[in-house]
mmCIF file of C-alpha atoms in Angstrom:
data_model
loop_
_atom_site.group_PDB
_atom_site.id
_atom_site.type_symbol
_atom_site.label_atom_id
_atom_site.label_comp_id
_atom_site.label_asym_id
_atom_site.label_seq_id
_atom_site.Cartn_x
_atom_site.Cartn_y
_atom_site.Cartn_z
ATOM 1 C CA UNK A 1 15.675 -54.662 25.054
ATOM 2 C CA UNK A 2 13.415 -51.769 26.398
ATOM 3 C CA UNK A 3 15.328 -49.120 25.205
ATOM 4 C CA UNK A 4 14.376 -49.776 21.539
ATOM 5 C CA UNK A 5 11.176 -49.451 19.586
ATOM 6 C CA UNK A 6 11.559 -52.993 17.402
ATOM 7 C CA UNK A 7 10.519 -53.469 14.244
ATOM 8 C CA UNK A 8 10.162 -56.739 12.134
ATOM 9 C CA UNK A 9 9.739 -60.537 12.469
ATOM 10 C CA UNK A 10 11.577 -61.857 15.558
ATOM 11 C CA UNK A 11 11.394 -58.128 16.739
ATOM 12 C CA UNK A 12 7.921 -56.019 16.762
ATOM 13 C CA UNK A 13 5.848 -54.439 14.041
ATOM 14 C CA UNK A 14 2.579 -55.794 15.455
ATOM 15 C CA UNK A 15 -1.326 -54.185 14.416
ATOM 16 C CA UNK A 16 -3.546 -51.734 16.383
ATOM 17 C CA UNK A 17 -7.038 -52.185 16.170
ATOM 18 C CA UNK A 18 -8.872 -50.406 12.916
ATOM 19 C CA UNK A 19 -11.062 -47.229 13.619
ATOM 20 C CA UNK A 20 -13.289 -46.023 11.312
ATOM 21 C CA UNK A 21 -11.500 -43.041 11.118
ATOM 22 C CA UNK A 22 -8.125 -42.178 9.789
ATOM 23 C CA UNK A 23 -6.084 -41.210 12.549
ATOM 24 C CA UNK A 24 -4.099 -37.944 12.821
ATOM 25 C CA UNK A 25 -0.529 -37.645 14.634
ATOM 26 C CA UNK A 26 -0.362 -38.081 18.212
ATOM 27 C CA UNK A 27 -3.418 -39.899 18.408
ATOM 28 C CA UNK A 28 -3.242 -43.798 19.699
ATOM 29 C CA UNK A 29 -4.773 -45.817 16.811
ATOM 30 C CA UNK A 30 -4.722 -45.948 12.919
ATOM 31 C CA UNK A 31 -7.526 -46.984 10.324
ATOM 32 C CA UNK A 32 -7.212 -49.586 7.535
ATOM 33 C CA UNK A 33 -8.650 -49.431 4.418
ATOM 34 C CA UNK A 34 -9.045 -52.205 2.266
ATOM 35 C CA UNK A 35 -7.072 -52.119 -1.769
ATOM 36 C CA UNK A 36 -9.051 -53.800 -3.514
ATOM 37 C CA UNK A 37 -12.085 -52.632 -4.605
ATOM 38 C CA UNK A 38 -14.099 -56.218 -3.990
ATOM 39 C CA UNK A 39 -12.248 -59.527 -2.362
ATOM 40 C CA UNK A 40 -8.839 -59.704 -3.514
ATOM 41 C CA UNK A 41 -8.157 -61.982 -6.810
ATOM 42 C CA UNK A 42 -7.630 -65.524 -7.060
ATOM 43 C CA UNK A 43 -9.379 -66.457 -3.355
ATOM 44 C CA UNK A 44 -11.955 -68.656 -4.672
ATOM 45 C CA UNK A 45 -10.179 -71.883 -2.673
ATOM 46 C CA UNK A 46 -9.230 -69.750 0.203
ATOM 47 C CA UNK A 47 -11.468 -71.297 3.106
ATOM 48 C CA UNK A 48 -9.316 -69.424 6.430
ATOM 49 C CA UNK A 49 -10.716 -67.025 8.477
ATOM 50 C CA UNK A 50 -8.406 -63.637 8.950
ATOM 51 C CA UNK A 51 -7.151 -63.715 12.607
ATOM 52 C CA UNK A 52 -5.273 -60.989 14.786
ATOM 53 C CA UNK A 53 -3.385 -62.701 17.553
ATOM 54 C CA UNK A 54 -0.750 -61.438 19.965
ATOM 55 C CA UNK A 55 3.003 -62.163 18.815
ATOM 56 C CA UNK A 56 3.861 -62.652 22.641
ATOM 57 C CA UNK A 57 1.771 -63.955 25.365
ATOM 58 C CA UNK A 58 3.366 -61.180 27.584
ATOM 59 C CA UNK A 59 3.582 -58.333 25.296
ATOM 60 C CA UNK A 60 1.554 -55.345 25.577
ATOM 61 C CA UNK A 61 -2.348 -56.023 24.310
ATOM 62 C CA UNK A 62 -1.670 -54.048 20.804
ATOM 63 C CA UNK A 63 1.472 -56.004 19.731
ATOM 64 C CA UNK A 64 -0.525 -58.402 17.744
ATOM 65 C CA UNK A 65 0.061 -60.135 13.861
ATOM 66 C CA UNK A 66 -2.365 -60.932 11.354
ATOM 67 C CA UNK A 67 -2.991 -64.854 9.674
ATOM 68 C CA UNK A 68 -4.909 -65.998 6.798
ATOM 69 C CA UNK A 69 -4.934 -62.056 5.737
ATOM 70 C CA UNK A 70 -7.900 -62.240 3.731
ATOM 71 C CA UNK A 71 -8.653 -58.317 3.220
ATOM 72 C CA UNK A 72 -5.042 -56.646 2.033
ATOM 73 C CA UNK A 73 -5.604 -53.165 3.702
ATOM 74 C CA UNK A 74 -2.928 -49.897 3.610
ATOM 75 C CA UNK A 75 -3.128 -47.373 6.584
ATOM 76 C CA UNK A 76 -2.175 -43.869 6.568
ATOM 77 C CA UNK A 77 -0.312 -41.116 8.024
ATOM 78 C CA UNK A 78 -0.361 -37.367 6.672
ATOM 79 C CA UNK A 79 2.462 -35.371 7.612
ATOM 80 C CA UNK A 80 1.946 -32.043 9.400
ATOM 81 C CA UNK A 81 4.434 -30.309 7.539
ATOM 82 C CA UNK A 82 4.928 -32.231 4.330
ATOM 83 C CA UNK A 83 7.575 -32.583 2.268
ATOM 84 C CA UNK A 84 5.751 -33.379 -1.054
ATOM 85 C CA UNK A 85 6.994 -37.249 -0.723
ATOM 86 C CA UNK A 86 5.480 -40.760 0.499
ATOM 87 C CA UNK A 87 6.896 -44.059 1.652
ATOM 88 C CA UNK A 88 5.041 -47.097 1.450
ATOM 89 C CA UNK A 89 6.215 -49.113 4.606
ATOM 90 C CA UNK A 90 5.965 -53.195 4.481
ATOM 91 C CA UNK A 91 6.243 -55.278 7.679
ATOM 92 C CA UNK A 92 7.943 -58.962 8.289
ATOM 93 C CA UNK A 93 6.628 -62.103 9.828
ATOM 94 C CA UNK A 94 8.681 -64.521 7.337
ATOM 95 C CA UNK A 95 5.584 -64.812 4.918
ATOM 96 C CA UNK A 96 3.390 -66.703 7.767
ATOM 97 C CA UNK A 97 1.992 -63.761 9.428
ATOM 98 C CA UNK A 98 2.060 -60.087 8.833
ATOM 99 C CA UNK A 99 3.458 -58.461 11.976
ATOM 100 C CA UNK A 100 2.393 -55.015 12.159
ATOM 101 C CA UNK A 101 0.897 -54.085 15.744
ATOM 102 C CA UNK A 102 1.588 -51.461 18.268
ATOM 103 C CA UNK A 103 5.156 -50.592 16.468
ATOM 104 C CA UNK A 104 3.049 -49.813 13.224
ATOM 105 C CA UNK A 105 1.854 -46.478 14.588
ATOM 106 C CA UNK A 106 5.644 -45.239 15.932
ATOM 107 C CA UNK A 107 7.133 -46.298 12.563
ATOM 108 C CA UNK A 108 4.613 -44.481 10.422
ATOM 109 C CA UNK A 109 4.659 -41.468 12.490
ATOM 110 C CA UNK A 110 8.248 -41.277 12.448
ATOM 111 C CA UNK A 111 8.355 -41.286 8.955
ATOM 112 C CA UNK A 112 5.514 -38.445 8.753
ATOM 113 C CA UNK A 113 7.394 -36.509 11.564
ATOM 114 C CA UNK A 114 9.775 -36.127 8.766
ATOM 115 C CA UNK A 115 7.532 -35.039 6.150
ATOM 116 C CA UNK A 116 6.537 -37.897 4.658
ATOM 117 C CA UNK A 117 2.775 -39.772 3.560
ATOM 118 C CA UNK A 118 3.514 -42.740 4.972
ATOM 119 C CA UNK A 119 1.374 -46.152 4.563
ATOM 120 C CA UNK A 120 1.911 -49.537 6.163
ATOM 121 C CA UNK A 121 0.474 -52.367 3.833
ATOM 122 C CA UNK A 122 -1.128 -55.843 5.192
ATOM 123 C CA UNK A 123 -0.911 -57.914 2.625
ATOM 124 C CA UNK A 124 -2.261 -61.708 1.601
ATOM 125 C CA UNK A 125 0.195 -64.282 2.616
ATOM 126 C CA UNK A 126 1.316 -67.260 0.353
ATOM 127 C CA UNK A 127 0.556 -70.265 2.529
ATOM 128 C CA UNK A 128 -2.990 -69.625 1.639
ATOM 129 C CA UNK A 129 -4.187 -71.299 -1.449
ATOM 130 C CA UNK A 130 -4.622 -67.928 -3.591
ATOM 131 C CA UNK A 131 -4.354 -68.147 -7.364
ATOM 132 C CA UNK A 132 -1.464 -66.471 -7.683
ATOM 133 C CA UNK A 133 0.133 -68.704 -5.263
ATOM 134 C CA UNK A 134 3.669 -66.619 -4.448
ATOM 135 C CA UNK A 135 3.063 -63.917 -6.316
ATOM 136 C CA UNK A 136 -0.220 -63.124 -4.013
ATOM 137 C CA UNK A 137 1.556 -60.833 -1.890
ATOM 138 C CA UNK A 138 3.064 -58.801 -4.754
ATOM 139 C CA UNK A 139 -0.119 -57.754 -6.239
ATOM 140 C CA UNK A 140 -1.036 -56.343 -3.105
ATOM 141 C CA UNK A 141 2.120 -54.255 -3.065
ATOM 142 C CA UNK A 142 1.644 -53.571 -6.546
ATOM 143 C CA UNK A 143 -2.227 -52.408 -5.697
ATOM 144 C CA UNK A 144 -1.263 -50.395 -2.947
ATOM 145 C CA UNK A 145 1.505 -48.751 -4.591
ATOM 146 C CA UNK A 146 -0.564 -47.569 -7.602
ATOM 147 C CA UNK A 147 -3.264 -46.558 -4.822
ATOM 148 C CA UNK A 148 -0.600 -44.021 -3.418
ATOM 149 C CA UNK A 149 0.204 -43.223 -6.799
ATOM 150 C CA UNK A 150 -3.673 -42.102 -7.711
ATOM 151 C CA UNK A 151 -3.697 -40.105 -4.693
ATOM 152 C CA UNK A 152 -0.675 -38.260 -4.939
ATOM 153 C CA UNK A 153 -1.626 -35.507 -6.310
ATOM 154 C CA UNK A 154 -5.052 -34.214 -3.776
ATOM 155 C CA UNK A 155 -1.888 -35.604 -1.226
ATOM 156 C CA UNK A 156 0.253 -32.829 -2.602
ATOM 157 C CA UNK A 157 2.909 -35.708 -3.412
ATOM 158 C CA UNK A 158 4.987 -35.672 -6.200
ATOM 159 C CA UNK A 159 4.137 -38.896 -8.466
ATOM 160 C CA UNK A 160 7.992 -39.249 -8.920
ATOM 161 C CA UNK A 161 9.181 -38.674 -5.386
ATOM 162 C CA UNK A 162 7.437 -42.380 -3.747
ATOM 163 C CA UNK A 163 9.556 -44.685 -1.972
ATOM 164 C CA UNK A 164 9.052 -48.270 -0.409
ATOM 165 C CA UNK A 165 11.017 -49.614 2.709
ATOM 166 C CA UNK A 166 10.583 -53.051 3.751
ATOM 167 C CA UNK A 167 11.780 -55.245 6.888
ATOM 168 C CA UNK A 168 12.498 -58.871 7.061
ATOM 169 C CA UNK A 169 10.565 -60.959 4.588
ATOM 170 C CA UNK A 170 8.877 -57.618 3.725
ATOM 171 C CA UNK A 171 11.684 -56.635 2.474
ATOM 172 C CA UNK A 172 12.024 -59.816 0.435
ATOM 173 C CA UNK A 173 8.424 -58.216 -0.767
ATOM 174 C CA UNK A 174 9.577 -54.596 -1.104
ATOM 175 C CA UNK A 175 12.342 -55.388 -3.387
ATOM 176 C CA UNK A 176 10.110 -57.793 -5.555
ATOM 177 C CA UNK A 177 7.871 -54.330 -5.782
ATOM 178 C CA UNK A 178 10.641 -52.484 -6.871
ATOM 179 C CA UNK A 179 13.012 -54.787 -9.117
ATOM 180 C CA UNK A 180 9.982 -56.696 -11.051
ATOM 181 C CA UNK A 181 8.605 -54.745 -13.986
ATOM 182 C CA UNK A 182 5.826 -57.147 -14.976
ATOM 183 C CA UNK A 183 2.073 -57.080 -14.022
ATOM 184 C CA UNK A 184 0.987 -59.453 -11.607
ATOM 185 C CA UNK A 185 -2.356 -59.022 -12.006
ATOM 186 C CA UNK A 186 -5.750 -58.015 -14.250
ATOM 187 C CA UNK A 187 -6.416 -54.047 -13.820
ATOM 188 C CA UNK A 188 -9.733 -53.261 -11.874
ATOM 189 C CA UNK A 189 -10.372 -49.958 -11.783
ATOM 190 C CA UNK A 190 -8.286 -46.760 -13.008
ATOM 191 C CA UNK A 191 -5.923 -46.326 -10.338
ATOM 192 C CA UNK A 192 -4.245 -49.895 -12.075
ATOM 193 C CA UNK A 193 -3.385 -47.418 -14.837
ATOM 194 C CA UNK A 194 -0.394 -46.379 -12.740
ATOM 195 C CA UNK A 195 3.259 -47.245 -13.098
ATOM 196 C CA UNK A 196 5.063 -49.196 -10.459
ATOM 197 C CA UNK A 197 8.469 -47.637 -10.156
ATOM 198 C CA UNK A 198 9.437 -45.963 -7.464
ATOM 199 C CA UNK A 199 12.048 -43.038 -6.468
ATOM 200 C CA UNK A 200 14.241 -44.985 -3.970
ATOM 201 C CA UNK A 201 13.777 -48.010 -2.203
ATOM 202 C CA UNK A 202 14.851 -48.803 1.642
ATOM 203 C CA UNK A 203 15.181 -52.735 2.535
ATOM 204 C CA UNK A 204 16.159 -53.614 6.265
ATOM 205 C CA UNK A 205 17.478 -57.423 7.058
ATOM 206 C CA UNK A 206 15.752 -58.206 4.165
ATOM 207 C CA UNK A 207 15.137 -61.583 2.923
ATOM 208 C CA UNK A 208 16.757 -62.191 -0.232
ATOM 209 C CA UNK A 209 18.076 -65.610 -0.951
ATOM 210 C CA UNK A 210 16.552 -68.839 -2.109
ATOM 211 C CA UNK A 211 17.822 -71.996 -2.406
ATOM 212 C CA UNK A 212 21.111 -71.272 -1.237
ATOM 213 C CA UNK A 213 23.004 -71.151 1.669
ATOM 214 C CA UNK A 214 22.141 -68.063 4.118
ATOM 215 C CA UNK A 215 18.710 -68.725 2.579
ATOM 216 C CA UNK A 216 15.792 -67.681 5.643
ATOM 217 C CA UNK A 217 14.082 -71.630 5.460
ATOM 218 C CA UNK A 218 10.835 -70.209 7.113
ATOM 219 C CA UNK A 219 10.335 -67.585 4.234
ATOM 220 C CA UNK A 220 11.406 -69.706 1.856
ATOM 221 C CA UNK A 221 9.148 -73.001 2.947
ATOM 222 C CA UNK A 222 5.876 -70.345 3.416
ATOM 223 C CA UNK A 223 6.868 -69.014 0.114
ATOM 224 C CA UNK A 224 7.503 -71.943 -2.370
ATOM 225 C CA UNK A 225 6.421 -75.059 -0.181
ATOM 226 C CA UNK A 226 9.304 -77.803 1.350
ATOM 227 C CA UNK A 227 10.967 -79.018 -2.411
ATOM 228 C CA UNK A 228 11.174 -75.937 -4.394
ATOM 229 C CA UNK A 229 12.658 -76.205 -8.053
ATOM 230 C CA UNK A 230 15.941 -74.876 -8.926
ATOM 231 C CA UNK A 231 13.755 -72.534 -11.163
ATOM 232 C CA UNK A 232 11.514 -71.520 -8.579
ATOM 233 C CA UNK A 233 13.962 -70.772 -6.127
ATOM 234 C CA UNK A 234 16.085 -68.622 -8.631
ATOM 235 C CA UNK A 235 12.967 -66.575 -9.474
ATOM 236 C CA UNK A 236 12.047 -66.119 -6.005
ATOM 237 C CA UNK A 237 15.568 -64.134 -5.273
ATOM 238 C CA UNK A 238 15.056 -60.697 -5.095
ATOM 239 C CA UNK A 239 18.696 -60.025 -6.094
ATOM 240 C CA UNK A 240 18.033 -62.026 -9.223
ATOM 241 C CA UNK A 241 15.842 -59.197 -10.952
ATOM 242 C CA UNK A 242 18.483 -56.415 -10.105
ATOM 243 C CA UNK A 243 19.057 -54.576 -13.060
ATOM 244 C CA UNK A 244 20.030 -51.235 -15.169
ATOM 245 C CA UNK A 245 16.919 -49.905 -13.981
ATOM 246 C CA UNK A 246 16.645 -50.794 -10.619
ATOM 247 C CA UNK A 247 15.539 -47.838 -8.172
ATOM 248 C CA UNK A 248 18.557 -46.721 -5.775
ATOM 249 C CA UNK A 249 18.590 -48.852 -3.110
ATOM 250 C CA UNK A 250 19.659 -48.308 1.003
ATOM 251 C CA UNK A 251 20.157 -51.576 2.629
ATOM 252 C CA UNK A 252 20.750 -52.172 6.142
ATOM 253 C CA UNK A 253 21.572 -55.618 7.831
ATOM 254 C CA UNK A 254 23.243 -56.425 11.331
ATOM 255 C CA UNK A 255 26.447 -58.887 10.821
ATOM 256 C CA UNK A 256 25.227 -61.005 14.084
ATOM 257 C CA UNK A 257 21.985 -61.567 12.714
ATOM 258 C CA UNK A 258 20.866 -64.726 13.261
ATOM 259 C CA UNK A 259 17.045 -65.089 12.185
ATOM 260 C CA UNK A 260 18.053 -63.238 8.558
ATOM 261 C CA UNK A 261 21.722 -63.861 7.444
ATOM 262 C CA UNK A 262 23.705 -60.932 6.745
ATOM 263 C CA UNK A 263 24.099 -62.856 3.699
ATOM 264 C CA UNK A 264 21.008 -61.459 1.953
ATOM 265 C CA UNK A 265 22.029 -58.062 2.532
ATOM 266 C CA UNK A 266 25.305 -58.560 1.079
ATOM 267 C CA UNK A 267 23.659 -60.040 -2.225
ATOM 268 C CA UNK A 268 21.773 -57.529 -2.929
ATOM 269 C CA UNK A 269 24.877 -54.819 -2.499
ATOM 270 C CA UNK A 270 26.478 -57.124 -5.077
ATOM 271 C CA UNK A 271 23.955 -57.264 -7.134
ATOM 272 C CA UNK A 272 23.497 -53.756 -7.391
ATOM 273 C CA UNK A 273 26.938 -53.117 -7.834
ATOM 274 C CA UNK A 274 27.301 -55.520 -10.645
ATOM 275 C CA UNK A 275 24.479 -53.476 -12.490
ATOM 276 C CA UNK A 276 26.183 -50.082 -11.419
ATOM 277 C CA UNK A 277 23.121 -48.906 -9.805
ATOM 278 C CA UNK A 278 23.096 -46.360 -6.809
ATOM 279 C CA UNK A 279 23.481 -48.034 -3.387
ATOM 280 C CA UNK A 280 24.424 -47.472 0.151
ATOM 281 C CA UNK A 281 24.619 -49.905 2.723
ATOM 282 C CA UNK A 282 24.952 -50.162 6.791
ATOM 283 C CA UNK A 283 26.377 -53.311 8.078
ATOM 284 C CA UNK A 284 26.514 -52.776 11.981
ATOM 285 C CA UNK A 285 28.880 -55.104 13.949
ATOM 286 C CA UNK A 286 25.923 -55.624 16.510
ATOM 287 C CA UNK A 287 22.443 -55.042 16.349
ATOM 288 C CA UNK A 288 20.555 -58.609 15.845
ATOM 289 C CA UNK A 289 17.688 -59.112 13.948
ATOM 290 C CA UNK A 290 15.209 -55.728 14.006
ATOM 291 C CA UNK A 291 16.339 -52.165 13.958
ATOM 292 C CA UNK A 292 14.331 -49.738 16.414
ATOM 293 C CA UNK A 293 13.685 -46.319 14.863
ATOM 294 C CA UNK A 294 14.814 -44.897 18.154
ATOM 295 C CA UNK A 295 17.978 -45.742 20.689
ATOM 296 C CA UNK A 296 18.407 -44.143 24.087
ATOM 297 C CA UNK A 297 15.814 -41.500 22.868
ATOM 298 C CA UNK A 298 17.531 -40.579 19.658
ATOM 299 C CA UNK A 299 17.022 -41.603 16.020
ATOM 300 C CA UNK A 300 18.909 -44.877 15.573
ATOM 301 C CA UNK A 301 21.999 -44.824 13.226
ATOM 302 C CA UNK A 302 20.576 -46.205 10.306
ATOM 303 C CA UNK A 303 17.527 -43.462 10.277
ATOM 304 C CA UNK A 304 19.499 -40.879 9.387
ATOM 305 C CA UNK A 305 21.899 -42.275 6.952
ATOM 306 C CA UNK A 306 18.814 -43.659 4.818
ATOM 307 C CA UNK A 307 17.336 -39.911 5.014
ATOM 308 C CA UNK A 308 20.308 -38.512 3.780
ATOM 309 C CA UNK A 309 20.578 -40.988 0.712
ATOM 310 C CA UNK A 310 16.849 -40.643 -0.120
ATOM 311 C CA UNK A 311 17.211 -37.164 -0.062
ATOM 312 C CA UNK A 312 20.041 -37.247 -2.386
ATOM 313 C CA UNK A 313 18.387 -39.460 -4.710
ATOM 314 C CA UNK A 314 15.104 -36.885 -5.027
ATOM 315 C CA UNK A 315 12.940 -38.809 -2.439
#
């Protein structure tokens, strides 16, 4: 287990404590800025306080998760040697917690290592009573995606070279971002003016069934409560709003998975196959639930394989 940096629910991606400045490579912590411009939308019943626990009571001090997210916040990584792109990075906790701790900083400065602005998003979860019950997280997504978008351009960042990679039941969230085409919210300032597609989209044991066997029940329950509809649960599956315009899409999912089904994965290949969109996928033997960016000191499989299809698809 210690030779990998984990990422995800049921393996890392945990929160360092904000600064109130941005932090530059190398450095130990990263800032958080909020999305929204004022409190996020729809919290006028939301009565929980925001907490940051630990996600072990003997892992390291920083490995912590966030509940009752009340302020959605992105944080930031410029690249020393850019490559005019940006990733927007979303973290797992199977919609009951937003895991991003002391594996936050080594995924975003991985991805900046390689040229890219990257930002990790906290987002509003959808056990909370928000008014836009399961669609709460989205518009965060959505916000901070058309942040990145409004910024692209003092970032030196190509407005059509943005990606999104998300792990666990952030990528159930990452590929609602990138397969829905409708506005989840009102705009509130200019930046709302943006589009949401994106270049190429990376989703890792993602989350992706509903109301169906190889369905992830935690996700599911935190998402839609205990007795979905049939209707609810078909609108809730990412693979469901796969279509001609879908972004290309790299998946990668373990086959021993146990804590997301390998099952998800392989729905959203089909689905992308059925509308002929550009995919590649990586369906390891053995590897569990939680990919480390690095193995034994080297860039893990999957790392470079999703490099060279984003790079092939203009990302």
């Amino acid at each position: 287990m210690a030779r990998r940096t984990f990422l995800g629910v049921g393996a890392a991606l945990g929160i360092a404590t904000a600064l109130p400045a941005l932090a530059q490579p190398g450095s130990a912590s990263l800032a958080y800025r909020p999305i929204w411009p004022g409190a996020a939308p729809g919290g006028e019943k939301v009565t929980a306080t925001e907490q940051e626990i630990p996600r072990s009571p003997t892992g390291p001090k920083d490995d912590t998760a966030f509940l009752h997210v009340r302020t959605p916040t992105i944080a930031h990584i410029a690249p020393t040697k850019p490559n005019g792109a940006a990733i927007l990075l979303i973290p797992g906790g199977g919609y009951l917690r937003v895991a991003i701790g002391n594996g936050g900083r080594a995924l975003l400065q991985f991805f900046a290592d390689r040229g890219y602005h990257a930002y990790l998003l906290k987002y509003r979860l959808p056990g909370d009573p928000w008014a836009a019950g399961p669609d709460a997280p989205l518009q965060d997504a959505q916000r901070a995606l058309r942040l990145i978008k409004a910024e692209a351009n003092g970032n030196g960042v190509a407005i059509d070279r943005i990606g999104v990679m998300g792990f666990s039941a952030g990528g159930h969230l990452a590929a609602m971002l990138v397969y829905r085409t409708d506005a989840t919210y009102t705009p509130v300032d200019a930046a709302d003016a943006q589009p949401l597609g994106v270049r190429a989209a990376g989703l890792l044991y993602p989350v992706a069934l509903m109301g169906t066997p190889g369905t992830h029940k935690g996700s599911q329950d935190q998402l839609l409560g205990k007795d979905p509809s049939p209707d609810q649960t078909v609108r809730a599956r990412t693979d469901a709003w796969i279509g001609a315009a879908s972004p290309p899409t790299f998946i990668a999912h373990a086959i021993d998975d146990k804590v997301v089904s390998v099952d998800n994965g392989l729905a959203l290949l089909a689905a992308l196959r059925r509308s002929k969109r550009p995919a590649e996928a990586y369906f390891p033997e053995i590897g569990g639930h939680g990919f480390g960016v690095m193995l034994d000191g080297q860039p893990a499989p999957w790392t470079n394989l999703f490099f060279d299809f984003a790079k092939r698809h203009g990302l």
